[in-house]
PDB file of C-alpha atoms in Angstrom:
ATOM      1  CA  MET H   1     133.611  73.050 -68.468  1.00 90.00           C
ATOM      2  CA  ARG H   2     132.374  69.755 -68.140  1.00 92.00           C
ATOM      3  CA  MET H   3     129.813  69.032 -65.352  1.00 94.00           C
ATOM      4  CA  GLN H   4     132.152  66.136 -63.477  1.00 93.00           C
ATOM      5  CA  ALA H   5     134.914  69.041 -63.269  1.00 94.00           C
ATOM      6  CA  ALA H   6     132.628  71.567 -62.006  1.00 94.00           C
ATOM      7  CA  ASN H   7     131.351  69.020 -59.636  1.00 94.00           C
ATOM      8  CA  ARG H   8     134.704  67.778 -58.224  1.00 94.00           C
ATOM      9  CA  LEU H   9     135.614  71.837 -57.842  1.00 94.00           C
ATOM     10  CA  THR H  10     132.216  72.250 -56.073  1.00 93.00           C
ATOM     11  CA  MET H  11     130.920  68.887 -54.284  1.00 94.00           C
ATOM     12  CA  THR H  12     134.498  67.439 -53.541  1.00 94.00           C
ATOM     13  CA  LYS H  13     136.297  70.819 -53.203  1.00 95.00           C
ATOM     14  CA  ALA H  14     139.501  69.336 -55.098  1.00 96.00           C
ATOM     15  CA  GLY H  15     141.119  70.570 -58.010  1.00 96.00           C
ATOM     16  CA  ILE H  16     140.881  69.906 -61.716  1.00 97.00           C
ATOM     17  CA  THR H  17     144.130  70.506 -64.161  1.00 96.00           C
ATOM     18  CA  ALA H  18     144.538  70.838 -67.985  1.00 95.00           C
ATOM     19  CA  ARG H  19     147.992  70.074 -69.784  1.00 94.00           C
ATOM     20  CA  ILE H  20     148.863  73.128 -71.846  1.00 94.00           C
ATOM     21  CA  ALA H  21     151.685  74.507 -73.966  1.00 93.00           C
ATOM     22  CA  ALA H  22     154.596  75.355 -71.875  1.00 93.00           C
ATOM     23  CA  HIS H  23     156.491  79.224 -72.160  1.00 89.00           C
ATOM     24  CA  GLU H  24     159.650  78.168 -72.352  1.00 88.00           C
ATOM     25  CA  PRO H  25     161.389  75.302 -74.341  1.00 93.00           C
ATOM     26  CA  GLY H  26     162.322  72.211 -72.333  1.00 93.00           C
ATOM     27  CA  ARG H  27     159.475  72.407 -70.046  1.00 94.00           C
ATOM     28  CA  VAL H  28     155.916  70.877 -69.480  1.00 94.00           C
ATOM     29  CA  ALA H  29     153.113  73.096 -68.169  1.00 95.00           C
ATOM     30  CA  TRP H  30     149.346  72.559 -66.653  1.00 95.00           C
ATOM     31  CA  PHE H  31     146.659  74.636 -66.184  1.00 94.00           C
ATOM     32  CA  ALA H  32     145.098  74.487 -62.777  1.00 96.00           C
ATOM     33  CA  VAL H  33     141.980  75.161 -60.373  1.00 97.00           C
ATOM     34  CA  TYR H  34     141.221  74.945 -57.210  1.00 96.00           C
ATOM     35  CA  PRO H  35     138.846  75.808 -54.633  1.00 97.00           C
ATOM     36  CA  VAL H  36     139.485  78.366 -52.088  1.00 96.00           C
ATOM     37  CA  ASP H  37     137.654  80.005 -49.843  1.00 91.00           C
ATOM     38  CA  GLY H  38     134.790  82.185 -51.511  1.00 87.00           C
ATOM     39  CA  GLY H  39     135.864  80.983 -54.952  1.00 96.00           C
ATOM     40  CA  PHE H  40     138.412  79.418 -57.337  1.00 97.00           C
ATOM     41  CA  MET H  41     142.286  79.891 -57.735  1.00 96.00           C
ATOM     42  CA  VAL H  42     143.610  79.957 -61.171  1.00 96.00           C
ATOM     43  CA  PHE H  43     147.279  79.299 -62.122  1.00 95.00           C
ATOM     44  CA  THR H  44     149.575  77.552 -64.340  1.00 94.00           C
ATOM     45  CA  VAL H  45     152.514  75.470 -63.284  1.00 94.00           C
ATOM     46  CA  GLU H  46     155.776  74.516 -65.264  1.00 95.00           C
ATOM     47  CA  ILE H  47     158.521  72.055 -64.848  1.00 93.00           C
ATOM     48  CA  PRO H  48     161.596  70.914 -66.736  1.00 91.00           C
ATOM     49  CA  GLU H  49     160.710  68.122 -69.254  1.00 90.00           C
ATOM     50  CA  HIS H  50     163.172  65.567 -67.782  1.00 86.00           C
ATOM     51  CA  LEU H  51     161.501  65.571 -64.582  1.00 85.00           C
ATOM     52  CA  ALA H  52     157.818  64.739 -66.059  1.00 82.00           C
ATOM     53  CA  ASP H  53     159.701  62.145 -68.284  1.00 73.00           C
ATOM     54  CA  ASP H  54     161.470  60.451 -65.693  1.00 73.00           C
ATOM     55  CA  SER H  55     158.622  60.706 -62.967  1.00 70.00           C
ATOM     56  CA  ALA H  56     161.470  62.310 -60.744  1.00 70.00           C
ATOM     57  CA  CYS H  57     161.075  63.883 -57.248  1.00 81.00           C
ATOM     58  CA  PHE H  58     161.818  67.610 -57.697  1.00 84.00           C
ATOM     59  CA  GLY H  59     161.580  70.678 -55.448  1.00 85.00           C
ATOM     60  CA  GLU H  60     159.984  74.064 -55.487  1.00 85.00           C
ATOM     61  CA  GLU H  61     162.935  75.622 -57.094  1.00 87.00           C
ATOM     62  CA  SER H  62     161.992  73.530 -60.194  1.00 87.00           C
ATOM     63  CA  ILE H  63     158.591  74.812 -60.218  1.00 87.00           C
ATOM     64  CA  THR H  64     157.467  77.969 -61.911  1.00 88.00           C
ATOM     65  CA  ARG H  65     153.964  79.031 -61.061  1.00 91.00           C
ATOM     66  CA  ARG H  66     151.985  82.368 -62.771  1.00 91.00           C
ATOM     67  CA  ASN H  67     148.698  83.275 -61.165  1.00 93.00           C
ATOM     68  CA  VAL H  68     145.734  83.716 -63.418  1.00 91.00           C
ATOM     69  CA  GLY H  69     143.489  85.315 -60.680  1.00 95.00           C
ATOM     70  CA  THR H  70     140.869  84.014 -57.861  1.00 96.00           C
ATOM     71  CA  PHE H  71     137.618  84.130 -59.433  1.00 97.00           C
ATOM     72  CA  ALA H  72     134.153  83.589 -57.675  1.00 97.00           C
ATOM     73  CA  THR H  73     132.510  81.479 -60.047  1.00 95.00           C
ATOM     74  CA  ILE H  74     132.564  78.247 -62.309  1.00 93.00           C
ATOM     75  CA  GLU H  75     131.391  81.076 -65.033  1.00 94.00           C
ATOM     76  CA  GLU H  76     134.226  83.621 -64.589  1.00 95.00           C
ATOM     77  CA  VAL H  77     136.849  80.548 -64.632  1.00 94.00           C
ATOM     78  CA  ASP H  78     135.511  79.236 -67.893  1.00 92.00           C
ATOM     79  CA  GLY H  79     136.133  82.955 -69.126  1.00 93.00           C
ATOM     80  CA  ALA H  80     139.406  83.281 -67.852  1.00 92.00           C
ATOM     81  CA  VAL H  81     140.672  79.845 -69.664  1.00 91.00           C
ATOM     82  CA  ALA H  82     138.668  80.162 -72.491  1.00 91.00           C
ATOM     83  CA  GLY H  83     140.605  83.624 -72.397  1.00 90.00           C
ATOM     84  CA  LEU H  84     143.714  81.778 -72.349  1.00 88.00           C
ATOM     85  CA  GLY H  85     142.727  80.006 -75.584  1.00 91.00           C
ATOM     86  CA  ILE H  86     142.102  76.758 -73.399  1.00 90.00           C
ATOM     87  CA  ASP H  87     139.372  74.616 -74.283  1.00 90.00           C
ATOM     88  CA  PRO H  88     137.194  74.612 -70.663  1.00 90.00           C
ATOM     89  CA  ASP H  89     136.330  70.703 -71.694  1.00 91.00           C
ATOM     90  CA  GLU H  90     140.163  69.666 -71.380  1.00 93.00           C
ATOM     91  CA  LEU H  91     139.758  70.578 -67.492  1.00 94.00           C
ATOM     92  CA  ASP H  92     139.771  67.088 -65.463  1.00 95.00           C
ATOM     93  CA  ALA H  93     141.383  65.292 -62.365  1.00 96.00           C
ATOM     94  CA  PRO H  94     144.982  65.528 -62.348  1.00 95.00           C
ATOM     95  CA  TRP H  95     145.755  62.211 -62.804  1.00 94.00           C
ATOM     96  CA  HIS H  96     143.999  62.065 -66.470  1.00 94.00           C
ATOM     97  CA  ASN H  97     146.903  64.569 -67.565  1.00 92.00           C
ATOM     98  CA  ASP H  98     149.854  63.664 -65.309  1.00 89.00           C
ATOM     99  CA  TYR H  99     149.755  66.370 -63.285  1.00 90.00           C
ATOM    100  CA  PRO H 100     153.028  66.082 -61.168  1.00 87.00           C
ATOM    101  CA  LEU H 101     151.628  68.139 -58.091  1.00 83.00           C
TER     102      LEU H 101
END
């Protein structure tokens, strides 16, 4: 992943995300990485497309999360990201890819 994204995770302890293809039609999805004690939590988030398009408020019932895992190092995160067919260089601050959470 880009140095800027790695620094965001390690120095500011903030998350990074990337827009990805959804598993279900009519939904939009993101890949997310957040720092946790001792590593990095990696998961995907999907919401109905109309909620993202309308910038509408929504609750937990509209969110589908899939846990990818928790990894100890940035290199392990990069491996998990690449293993899912996602370019690690796409990971960025959430506002750069319209992450809704």
